[in-house]
Coordinates of C-alpha atoms and ligand atoms in Angstrom, one line a residue:
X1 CA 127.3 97.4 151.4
X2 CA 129.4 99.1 148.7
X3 CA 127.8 102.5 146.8
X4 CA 129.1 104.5 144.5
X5 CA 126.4 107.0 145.2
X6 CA 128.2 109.2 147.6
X7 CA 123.8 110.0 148.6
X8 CA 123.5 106.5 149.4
X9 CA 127.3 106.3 151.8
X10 CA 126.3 104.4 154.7
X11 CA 129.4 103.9 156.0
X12 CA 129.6 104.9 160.0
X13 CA 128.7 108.3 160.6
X14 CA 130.8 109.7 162.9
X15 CA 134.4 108.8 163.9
X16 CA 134.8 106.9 167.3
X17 CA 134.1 108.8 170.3
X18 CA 137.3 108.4 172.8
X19 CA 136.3 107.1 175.9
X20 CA 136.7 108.1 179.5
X21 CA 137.2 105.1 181.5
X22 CA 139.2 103.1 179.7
X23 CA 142.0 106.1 178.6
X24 CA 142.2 107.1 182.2
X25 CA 146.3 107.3 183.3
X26 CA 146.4 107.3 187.1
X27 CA 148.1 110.8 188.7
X28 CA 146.8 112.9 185.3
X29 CA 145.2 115.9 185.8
X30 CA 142.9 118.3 183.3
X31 CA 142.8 121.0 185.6
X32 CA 144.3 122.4 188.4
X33 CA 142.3 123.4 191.8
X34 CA 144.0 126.3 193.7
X35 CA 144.9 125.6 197.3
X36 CA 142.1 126.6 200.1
X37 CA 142.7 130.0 201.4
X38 CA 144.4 129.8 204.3
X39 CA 142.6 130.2 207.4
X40 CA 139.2 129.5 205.3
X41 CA 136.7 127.4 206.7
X42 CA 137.0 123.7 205.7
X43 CA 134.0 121.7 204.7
X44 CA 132.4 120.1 207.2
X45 CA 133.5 116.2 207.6
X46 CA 130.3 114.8 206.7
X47 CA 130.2 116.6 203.4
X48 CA 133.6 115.2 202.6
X49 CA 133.6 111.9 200.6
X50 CA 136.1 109.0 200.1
X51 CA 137.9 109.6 197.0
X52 CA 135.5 108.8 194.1
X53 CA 136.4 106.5 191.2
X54 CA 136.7 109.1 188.4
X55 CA 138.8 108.9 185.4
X56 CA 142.1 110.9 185.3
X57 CA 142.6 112.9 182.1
X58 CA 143.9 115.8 180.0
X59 CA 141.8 118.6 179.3
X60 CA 141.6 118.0 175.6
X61 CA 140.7 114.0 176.3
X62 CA 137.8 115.1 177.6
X63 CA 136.8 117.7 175.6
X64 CA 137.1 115.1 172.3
X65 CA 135.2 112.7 174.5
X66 CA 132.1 115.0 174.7
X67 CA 132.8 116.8 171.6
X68 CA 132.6 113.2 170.1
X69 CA 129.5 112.7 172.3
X70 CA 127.8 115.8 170.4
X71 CA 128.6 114.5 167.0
X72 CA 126.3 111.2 167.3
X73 CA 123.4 113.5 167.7
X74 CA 121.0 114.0 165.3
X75 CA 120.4 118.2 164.6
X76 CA 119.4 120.7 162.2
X77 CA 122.5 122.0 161.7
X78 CA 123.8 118.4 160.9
X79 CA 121.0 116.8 158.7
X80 CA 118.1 116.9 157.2
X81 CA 115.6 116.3 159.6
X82 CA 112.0 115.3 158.4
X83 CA 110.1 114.7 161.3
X84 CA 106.1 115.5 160.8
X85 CA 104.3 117.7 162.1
X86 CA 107.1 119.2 163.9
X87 CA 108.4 121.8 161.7
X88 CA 112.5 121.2 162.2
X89 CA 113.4 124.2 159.9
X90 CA 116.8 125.9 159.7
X91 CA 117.9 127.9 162.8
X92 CA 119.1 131.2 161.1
X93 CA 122.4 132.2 162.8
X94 CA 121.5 135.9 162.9
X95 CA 118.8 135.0 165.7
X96 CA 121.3 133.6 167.9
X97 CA 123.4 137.2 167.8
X98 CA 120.1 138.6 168.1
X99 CA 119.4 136.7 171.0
X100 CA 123.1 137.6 172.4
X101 CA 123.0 141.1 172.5
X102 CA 123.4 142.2 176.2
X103 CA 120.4 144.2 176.4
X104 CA 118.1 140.9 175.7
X105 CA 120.7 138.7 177.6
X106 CA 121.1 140.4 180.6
X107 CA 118.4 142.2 181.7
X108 CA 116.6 141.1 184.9
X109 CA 113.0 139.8 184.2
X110 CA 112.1 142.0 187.3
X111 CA 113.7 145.2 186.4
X112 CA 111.4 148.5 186.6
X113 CA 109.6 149.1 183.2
X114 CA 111.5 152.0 182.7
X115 CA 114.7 150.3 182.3
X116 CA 113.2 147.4 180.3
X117 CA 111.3 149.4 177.5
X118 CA 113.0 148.1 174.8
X119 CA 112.5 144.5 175.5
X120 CA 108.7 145.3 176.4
X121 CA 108.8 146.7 172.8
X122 CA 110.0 143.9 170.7
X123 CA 107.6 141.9 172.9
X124 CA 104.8 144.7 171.5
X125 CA 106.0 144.1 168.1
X126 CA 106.5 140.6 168.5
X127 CA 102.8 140.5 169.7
X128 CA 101.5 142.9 166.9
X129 CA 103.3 140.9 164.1
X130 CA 101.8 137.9 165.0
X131 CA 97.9 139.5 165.2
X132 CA 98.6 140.8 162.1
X133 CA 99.8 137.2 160.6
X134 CA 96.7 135.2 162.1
X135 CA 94.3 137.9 162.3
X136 CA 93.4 138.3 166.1
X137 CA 92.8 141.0 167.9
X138 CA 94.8 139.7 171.4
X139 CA 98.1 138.3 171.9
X140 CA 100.0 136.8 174.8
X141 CA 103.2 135.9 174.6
X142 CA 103.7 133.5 177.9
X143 CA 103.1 129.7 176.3
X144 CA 106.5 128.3 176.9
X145 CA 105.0 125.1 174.1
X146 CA 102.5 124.8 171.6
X147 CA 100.7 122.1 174.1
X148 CA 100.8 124.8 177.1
X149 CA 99.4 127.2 174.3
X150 CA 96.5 124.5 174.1
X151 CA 96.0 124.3 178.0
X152 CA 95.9 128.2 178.0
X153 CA 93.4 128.3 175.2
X154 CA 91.0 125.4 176.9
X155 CA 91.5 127.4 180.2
X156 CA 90.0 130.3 178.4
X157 CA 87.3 128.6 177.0
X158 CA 86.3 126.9 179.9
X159 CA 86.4 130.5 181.8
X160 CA 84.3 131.8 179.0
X161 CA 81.3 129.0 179.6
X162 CA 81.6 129.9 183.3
X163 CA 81.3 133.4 183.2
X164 CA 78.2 132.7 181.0
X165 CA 76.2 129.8 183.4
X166 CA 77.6 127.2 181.0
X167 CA 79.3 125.2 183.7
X168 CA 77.5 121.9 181.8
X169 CA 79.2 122.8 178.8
X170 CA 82.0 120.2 179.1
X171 CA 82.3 118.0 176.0
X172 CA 85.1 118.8 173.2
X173 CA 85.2 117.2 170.0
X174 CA 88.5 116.2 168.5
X175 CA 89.1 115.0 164.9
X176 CA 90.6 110.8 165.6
X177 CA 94.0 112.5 163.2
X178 CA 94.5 115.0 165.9
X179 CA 97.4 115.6 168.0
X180 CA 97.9 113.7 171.0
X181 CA 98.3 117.1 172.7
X182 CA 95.1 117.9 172.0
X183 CA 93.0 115.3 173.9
X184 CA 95.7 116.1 176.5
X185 CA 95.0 119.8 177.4
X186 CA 91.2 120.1 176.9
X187 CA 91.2 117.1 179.8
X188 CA 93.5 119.1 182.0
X189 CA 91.3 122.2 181.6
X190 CA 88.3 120.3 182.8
X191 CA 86.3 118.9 179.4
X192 CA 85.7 115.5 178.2
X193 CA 87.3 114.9 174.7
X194 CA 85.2 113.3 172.2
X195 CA 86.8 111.2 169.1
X196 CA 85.1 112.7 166.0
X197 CA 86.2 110.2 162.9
X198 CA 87.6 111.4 159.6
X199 CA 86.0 110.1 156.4
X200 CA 87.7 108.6 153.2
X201 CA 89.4 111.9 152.3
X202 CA 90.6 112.6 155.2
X203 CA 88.5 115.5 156.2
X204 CA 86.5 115.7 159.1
X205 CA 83.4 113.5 158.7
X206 CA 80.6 116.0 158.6
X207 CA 77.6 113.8 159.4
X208 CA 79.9 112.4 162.4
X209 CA 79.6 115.8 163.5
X210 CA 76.5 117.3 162.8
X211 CA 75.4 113.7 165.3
X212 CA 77.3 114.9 168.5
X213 CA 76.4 118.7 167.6
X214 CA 72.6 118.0 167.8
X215 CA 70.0 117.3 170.7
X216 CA 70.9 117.1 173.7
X217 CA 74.6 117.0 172.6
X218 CA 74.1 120.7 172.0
X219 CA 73.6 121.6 175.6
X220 CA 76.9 120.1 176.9
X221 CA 79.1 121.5 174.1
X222 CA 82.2 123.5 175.2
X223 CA 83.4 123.3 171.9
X224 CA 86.0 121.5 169.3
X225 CA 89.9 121.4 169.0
X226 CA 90.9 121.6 165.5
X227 CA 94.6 121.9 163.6
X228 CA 94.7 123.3 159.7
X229 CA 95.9 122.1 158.3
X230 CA 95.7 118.6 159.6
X231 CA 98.1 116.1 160.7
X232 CA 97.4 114.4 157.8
X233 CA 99.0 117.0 155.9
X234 CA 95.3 118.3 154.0
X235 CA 93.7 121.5 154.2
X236 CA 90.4 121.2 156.5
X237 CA 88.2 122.4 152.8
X238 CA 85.0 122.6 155.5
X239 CA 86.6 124.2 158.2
X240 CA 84.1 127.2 157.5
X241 CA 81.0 125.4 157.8
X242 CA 82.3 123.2 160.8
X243 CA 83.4 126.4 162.4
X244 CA 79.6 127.7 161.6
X245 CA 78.6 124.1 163.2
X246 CA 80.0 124.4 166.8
X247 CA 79.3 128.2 166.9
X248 CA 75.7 127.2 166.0
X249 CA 75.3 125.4 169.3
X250 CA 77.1 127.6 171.6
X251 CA 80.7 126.2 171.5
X252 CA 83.9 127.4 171.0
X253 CA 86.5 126.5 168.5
X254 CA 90.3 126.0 169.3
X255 CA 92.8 126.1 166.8
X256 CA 95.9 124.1 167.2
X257 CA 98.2 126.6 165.2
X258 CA 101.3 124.1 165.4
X259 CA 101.0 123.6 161.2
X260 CA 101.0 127.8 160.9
X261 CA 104.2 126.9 158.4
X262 CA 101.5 126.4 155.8
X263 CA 99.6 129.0 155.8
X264 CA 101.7 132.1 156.6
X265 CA 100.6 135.1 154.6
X266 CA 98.1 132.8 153.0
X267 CA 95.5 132.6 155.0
X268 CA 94.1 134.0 158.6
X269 CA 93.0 131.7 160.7
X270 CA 90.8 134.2 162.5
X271 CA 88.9 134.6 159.3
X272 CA 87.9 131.4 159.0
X273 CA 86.3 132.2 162.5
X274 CA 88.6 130.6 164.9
X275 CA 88.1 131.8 168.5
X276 CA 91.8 131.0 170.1
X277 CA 95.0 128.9 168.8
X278 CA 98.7 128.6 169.4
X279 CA 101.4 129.5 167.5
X280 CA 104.4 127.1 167.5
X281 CA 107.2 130.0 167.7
X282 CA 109.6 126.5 168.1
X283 CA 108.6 125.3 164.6
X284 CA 107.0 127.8 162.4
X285 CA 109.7 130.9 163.2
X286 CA 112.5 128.9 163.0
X287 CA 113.9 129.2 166.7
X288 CA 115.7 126.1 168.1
X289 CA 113.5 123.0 169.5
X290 CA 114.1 119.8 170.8
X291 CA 115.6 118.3 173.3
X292 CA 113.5 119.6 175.9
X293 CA 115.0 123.2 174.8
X294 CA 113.3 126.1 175.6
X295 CA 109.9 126.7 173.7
X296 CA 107.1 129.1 172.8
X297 CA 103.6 128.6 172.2
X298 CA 102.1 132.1 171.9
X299 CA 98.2 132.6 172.2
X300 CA 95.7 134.5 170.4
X301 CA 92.2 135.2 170.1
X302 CA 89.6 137.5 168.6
X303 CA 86.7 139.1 170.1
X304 CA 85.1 136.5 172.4
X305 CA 88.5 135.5 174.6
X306 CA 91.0 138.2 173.9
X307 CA 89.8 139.2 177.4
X308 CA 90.6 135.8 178.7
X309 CA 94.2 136.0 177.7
X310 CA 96.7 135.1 180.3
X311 CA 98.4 137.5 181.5
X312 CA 100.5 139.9 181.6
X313 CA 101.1 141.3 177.8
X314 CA 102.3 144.4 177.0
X315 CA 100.2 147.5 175.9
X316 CA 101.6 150.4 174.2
X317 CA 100.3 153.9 175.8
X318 CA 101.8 155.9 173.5
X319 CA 99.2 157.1 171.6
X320 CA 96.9 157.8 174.9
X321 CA 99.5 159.6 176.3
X322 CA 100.1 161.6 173.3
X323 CA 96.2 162.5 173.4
X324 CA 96.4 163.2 176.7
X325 CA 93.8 160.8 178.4
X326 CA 96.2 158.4 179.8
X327 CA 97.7 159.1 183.6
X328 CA 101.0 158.8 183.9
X329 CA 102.2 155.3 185.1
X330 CA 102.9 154.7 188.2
X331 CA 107.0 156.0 189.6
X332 CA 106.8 157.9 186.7
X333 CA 103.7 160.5 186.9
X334 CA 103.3 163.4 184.4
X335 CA 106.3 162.3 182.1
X336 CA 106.0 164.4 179.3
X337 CA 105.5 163.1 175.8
X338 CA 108.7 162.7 174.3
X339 CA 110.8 162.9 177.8
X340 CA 113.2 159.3 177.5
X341 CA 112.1 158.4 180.5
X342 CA 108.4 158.5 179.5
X343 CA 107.0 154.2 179.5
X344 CA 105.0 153.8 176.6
X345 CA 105.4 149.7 177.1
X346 CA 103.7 148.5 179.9
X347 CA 102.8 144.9 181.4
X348 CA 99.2 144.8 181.5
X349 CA 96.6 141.7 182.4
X350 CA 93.8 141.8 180.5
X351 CA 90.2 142.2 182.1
X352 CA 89.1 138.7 182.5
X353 CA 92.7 137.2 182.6
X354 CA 92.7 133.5 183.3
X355 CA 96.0 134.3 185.2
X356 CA 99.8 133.7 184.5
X357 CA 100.6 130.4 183.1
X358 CA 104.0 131.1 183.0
X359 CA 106.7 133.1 185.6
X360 CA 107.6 136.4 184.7
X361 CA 107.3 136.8 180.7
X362 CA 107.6 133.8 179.1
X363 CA 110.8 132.2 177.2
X364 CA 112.3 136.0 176.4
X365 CA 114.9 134.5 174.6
X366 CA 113.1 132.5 172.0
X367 CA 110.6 135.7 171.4
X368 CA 113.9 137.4 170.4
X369 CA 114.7 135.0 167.7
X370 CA 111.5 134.9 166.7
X371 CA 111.2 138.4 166.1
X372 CA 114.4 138.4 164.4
X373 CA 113.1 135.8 162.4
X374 CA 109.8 137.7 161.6
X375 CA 111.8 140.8 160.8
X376 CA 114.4 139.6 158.2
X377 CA 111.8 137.6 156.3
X378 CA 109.3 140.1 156.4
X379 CA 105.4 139.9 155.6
X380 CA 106.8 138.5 151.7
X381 CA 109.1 136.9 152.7
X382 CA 106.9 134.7 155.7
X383 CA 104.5 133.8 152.7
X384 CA 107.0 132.7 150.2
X385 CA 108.5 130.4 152.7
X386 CA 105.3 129.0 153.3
X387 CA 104.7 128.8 149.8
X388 CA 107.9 126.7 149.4
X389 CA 107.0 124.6 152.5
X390 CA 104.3 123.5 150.5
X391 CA 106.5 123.5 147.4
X392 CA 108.6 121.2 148.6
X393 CA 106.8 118.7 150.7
X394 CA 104.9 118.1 147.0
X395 CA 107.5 117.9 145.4
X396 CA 108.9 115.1 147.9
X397 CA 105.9 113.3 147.5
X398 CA 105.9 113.0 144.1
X399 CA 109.1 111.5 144.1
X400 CA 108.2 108.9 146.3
X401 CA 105.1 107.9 145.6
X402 CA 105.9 104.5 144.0
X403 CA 106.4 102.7 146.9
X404 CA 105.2 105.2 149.7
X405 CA 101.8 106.7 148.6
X406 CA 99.3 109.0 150.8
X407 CA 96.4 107.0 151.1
X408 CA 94.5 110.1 152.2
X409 CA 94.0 112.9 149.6
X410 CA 96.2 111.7 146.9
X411 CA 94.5 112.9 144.4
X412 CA 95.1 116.4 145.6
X413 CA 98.1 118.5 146.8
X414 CA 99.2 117.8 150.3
X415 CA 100.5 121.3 152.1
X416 CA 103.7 121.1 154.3
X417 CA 103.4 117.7 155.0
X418 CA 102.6 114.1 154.5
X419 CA 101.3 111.2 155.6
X420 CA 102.5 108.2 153.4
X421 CA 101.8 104.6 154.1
X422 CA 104.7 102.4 153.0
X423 CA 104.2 99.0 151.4
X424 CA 107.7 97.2 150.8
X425 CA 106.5 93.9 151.4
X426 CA 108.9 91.1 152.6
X427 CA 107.8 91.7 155.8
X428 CA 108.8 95.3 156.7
X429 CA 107.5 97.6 158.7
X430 CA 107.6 101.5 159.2
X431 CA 110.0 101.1 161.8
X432 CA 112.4 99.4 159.9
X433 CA 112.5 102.3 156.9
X434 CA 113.0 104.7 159.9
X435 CA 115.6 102.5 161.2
X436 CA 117.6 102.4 158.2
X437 CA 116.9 105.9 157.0
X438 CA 119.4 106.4 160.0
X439 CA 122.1 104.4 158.0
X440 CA 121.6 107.1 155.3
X441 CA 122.5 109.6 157.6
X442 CA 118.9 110.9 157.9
X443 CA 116.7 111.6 160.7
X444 CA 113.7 109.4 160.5
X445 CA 110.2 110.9 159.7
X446 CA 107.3 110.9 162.2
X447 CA 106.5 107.2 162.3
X448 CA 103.1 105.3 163.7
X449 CA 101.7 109.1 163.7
X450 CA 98.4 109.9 162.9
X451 CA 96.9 106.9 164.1
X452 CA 94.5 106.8 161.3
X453 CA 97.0 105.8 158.7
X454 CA 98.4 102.4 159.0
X455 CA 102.2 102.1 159.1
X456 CA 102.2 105.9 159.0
X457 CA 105.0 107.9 157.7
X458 CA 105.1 111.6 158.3
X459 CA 107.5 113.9 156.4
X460 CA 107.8 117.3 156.8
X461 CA 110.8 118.7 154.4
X462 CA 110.3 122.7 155.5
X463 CA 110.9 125.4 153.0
X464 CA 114.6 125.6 154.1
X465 CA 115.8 122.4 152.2
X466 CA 117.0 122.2 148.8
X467 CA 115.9 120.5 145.7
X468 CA 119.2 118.1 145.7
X469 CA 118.5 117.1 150.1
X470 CA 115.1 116.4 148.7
X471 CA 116.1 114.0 146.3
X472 CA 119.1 112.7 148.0
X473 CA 116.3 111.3 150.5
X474 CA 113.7 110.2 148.0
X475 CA 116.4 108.7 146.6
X476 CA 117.6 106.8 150.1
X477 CA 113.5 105.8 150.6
X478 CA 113.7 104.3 146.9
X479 CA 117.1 102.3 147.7
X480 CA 115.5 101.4 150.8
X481 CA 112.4 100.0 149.1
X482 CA 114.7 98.1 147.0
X483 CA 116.7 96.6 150.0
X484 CA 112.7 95.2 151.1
X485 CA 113.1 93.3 147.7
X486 CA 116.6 92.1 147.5
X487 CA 117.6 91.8 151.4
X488 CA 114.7 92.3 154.0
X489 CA 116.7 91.1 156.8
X490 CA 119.2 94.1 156.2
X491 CA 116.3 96.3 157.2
X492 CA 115.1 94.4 160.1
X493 CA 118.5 94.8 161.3
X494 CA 119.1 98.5 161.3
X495 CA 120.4 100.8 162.3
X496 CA 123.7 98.9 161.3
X497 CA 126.3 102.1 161.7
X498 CA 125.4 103.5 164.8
X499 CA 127.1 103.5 168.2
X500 CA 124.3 101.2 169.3
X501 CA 122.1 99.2 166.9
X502 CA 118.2 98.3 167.3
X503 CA 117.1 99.3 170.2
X504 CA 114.2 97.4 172.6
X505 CA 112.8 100.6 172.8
X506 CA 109.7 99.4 175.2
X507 CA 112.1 98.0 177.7
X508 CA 115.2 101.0 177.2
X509 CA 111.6 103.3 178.3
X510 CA 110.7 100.9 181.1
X511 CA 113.9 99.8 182.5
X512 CA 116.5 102.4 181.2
X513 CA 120.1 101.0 182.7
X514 CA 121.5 104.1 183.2
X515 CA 125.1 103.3 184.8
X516 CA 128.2 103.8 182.7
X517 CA 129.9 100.3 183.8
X518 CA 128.2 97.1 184.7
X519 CA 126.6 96.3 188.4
X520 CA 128.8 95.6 191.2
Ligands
PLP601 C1 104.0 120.1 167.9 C2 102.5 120.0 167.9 C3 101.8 120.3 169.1 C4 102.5 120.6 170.4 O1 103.5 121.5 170.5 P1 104.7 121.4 171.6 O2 105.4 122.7 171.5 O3 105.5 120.2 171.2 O4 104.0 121.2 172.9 C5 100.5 120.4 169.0 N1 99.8 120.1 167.9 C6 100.5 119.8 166.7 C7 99.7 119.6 165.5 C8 101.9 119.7 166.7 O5 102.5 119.4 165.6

């Protein structure tokens, strides 16, 4: 396909890799290993294999082989990156130096307090900022995910009931758009999940459940799992009242934070009357995910579970020493205020502590970009780029309406996200748009995602694109609409520019082949 739209280029995206096997020279080396010491021990005989068939290279062969390797993967820093509900945003830089800075990098996670102050502090501030964001009184900062966040949160829940005879209290509604995580979690933690269904505008369906709320279904409440907004992409308008429903009959309301990027500086969840909910520190404060890279799903909650909170956090005794009422902490008795070697940051579980989900404290690393991220945006700047999260996942909807429309809550704005359900005709399906959105050199959106919606298509564009990426890609979904008129086969074909075309991705899952060269 020719196009003079450089947008609309689909010619290969990335230049051959050059390969291993095939571009090994017998006898050439890439490195050199140094002779064993002499009179060193040798490695025992059975550890010593025959010579192993392993291509012989140059250093910088192999480097452009996996350099090559690198540049076939989709990333951030690469393309834009659309995928729902999942928050890809920029990865500021400055984190990363943030991140590097030998004090963060190389400190032991089991060093004495008093040599680890500062990084207990940015974990205080870390902790405080995010209260202060969501509105809870508690923090913990050990949720290496947003869907170990959720387990936390269920565990402290379910502690909750027991601490209060409500051992019977073991149902959990969840909305039918929910997050598969969701249904997930609140199993492992010991509750039955409970499909409640959405009505026509995508809200939860109040009648639905006001049902499973009353009677005896009050009695075996634990409580409901919630995210606001909701996959569909729509504020929860009744979130308020449904709160005020499971409260009513002695449940407990968890709120999957994971969509925070809409609501920063906007709105407090706790205010709405949330009990406990995750914070996705991998999507909404812009620190790396994917790939099964390290996350962070902090937890908070307000009055009922802050005591529940695993454990440790940090607590700042500065102020109690100052007054004079707080002993001096252990190794360090009497310290005087103001002496440097005084620990105003210490590790501390809270009273009714569900226990450590995590070793030592939690992916230290990603809280440092996270604060970073938290501190050069500041409380302004955290709302604006929510407000242009919103901005411009609107704005991306408008353009593509035509042929991708939002069959929930169209008639009103979406915030950082939406669900659209294609109709091309000719025969295509979702997974052929995503397909060839690859040819365009973008990352597909969420596809088949909520289950609600039909053919779903989930784009998320994040506050950190611009106006021209946005349109380069409504632009790429409108020529791809037009390909469904003109030449549906091209569609049903893609990925046409890749290393590997269409996949069998059912059988790459079940039977993945895994060897470089064929089967002896
Ligand atoms: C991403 C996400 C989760 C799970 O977060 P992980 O860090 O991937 O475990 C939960 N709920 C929603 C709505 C999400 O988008």
């Amino acid at each position: 396909m020719t196009n003079q739209n450089p947008v609309l280029d689909t010619s290969p995206l990335v230049p051959p890799v050059p390969l291993l096997f095939e571009e090994s020279v017998p006898g050439r080396r890439g490195a050199i290993l140094p002779e064993p010491e002499p009179g060193g021990t040798p490695p025992p005989p059975e550890l010593i294999r025959a010579a192993l068939d392993l291509p012989e290279l140059s250093e910088s062969q192999v480097v452009r082989h996996f350099t090559g390797l690198s540049r076939i993967n989709f990333s951030v820093d690469g393309q834009f990156y659309p995928l729902g509900s999942c928050t890809m945003k920029y990865n500021p830089k400055m984190n990363e130096d943030a991140a590097a800075e030998e004090g963060f990098r190389r400190s032991h996670p089991l060093l004495a307090g008093r040599y680890n102050q500062g990084n207990l502090a940015l974990m205080y501030r870390l902790q405080e900022s995010l209260k202060k964001l969501t509105g809870f009184g508690g923090c913990s900062l050990q949720g290496a995910a947003g869907a170990q966040g959720e387990l936390a949160g269920m565990l402290m829940i379910r502690a909750w009931h027991l601490s209060r005879a409500g051992e019977e209290r073991r149902r959990v509604l969840i909305p039918d758009s929910a997050h598969g995580t969701n249904p997930a979690t609140c199993t492992m933690a010991g509750f039955t999940a409970e499909s409640i269904p959405s009505g026509p505008g995508g809200a939860v369906d109040m009648d639905a459940l006001r049902r499973a709320v009353s009677g005896e279904g009050a009695a075996t409440l634990g409580g409901m799992m919630i995210t606001n907004p909701g996959t569909l992409g729509l504020f929860e308008k009744n979130i308020v009242e449904i709160i005020r429903i499971i409260h009513d009959a002695g449940g407990l309301v968890y709120g999957d934070g994971a969509n925070m990027n809409a609501l920063m500086g906007i709105v407090k969840p706790a205010d709405l009357g949330f009990d406990v909910m995750h914070l996705n520190l991998h999507k909404t404060f812009s620190t790396p995910h994917g790939g099964g890279g390290p996350g962070a799903g902090a937890i908070l909650a307000g009055k009922t579970l802050g005591a529940f909170l695993p454990g440790p956090v940090v607590v700042r005794r500065a102020e109690a020493q100052k007054a004079g009422t707080a002993p001096g902490p252990s190794g360090n008795a009497g310290a005087a205020p103001g002496d440097p070697a005084a620990e105003p940051y210490r590790l501390e579980s809270p009273p009714s502590s569900i226990g450590r989900i995590k070793a030592f404290q939690g992916n230290f690393g990603i809280l440092v970009r996270a604060y970073a991220y938290i501190r050069t945006l500041g409380g302004r700047g955290l709302r604006r780029a929510s407000e242009y999260a919103v901005l411009n996942a609107n704005y991306l909807r408008e353009l593509v309406k035509e042929h991708y429309p939002t069959p929930f809550g169209a008639d009103r704005p979406c915030m950082h996200e939406f669900t659209a359900a294609p109709d091309l005709g000719g025969g295509i399906h979702t997974v052929d748009i995503a397909k060839r959105l690859i040819d365009y050199g973008f990352h597909p959106p969420t596809v088949y995602f909520p289950l609600i919606v039909k053919e779903a298509l989930m784009a998320e564009p994040t506050e950190t694109e611009t106006k021209e990426t946005l349109e380069a890609f409504a632009a790429a979904l409108g020529a791809i609409a037009e390909e469904a008129r003109t030449n549906p086969e091209l569609l049903k074909g893609a990925p046409h520019n890749t290393p590997v075309g269409r996949l069998d991705e059912t059988a790459a899952a079940r039977n993945p082949i895994l060897r470089y060269g064929p089967a002896e």
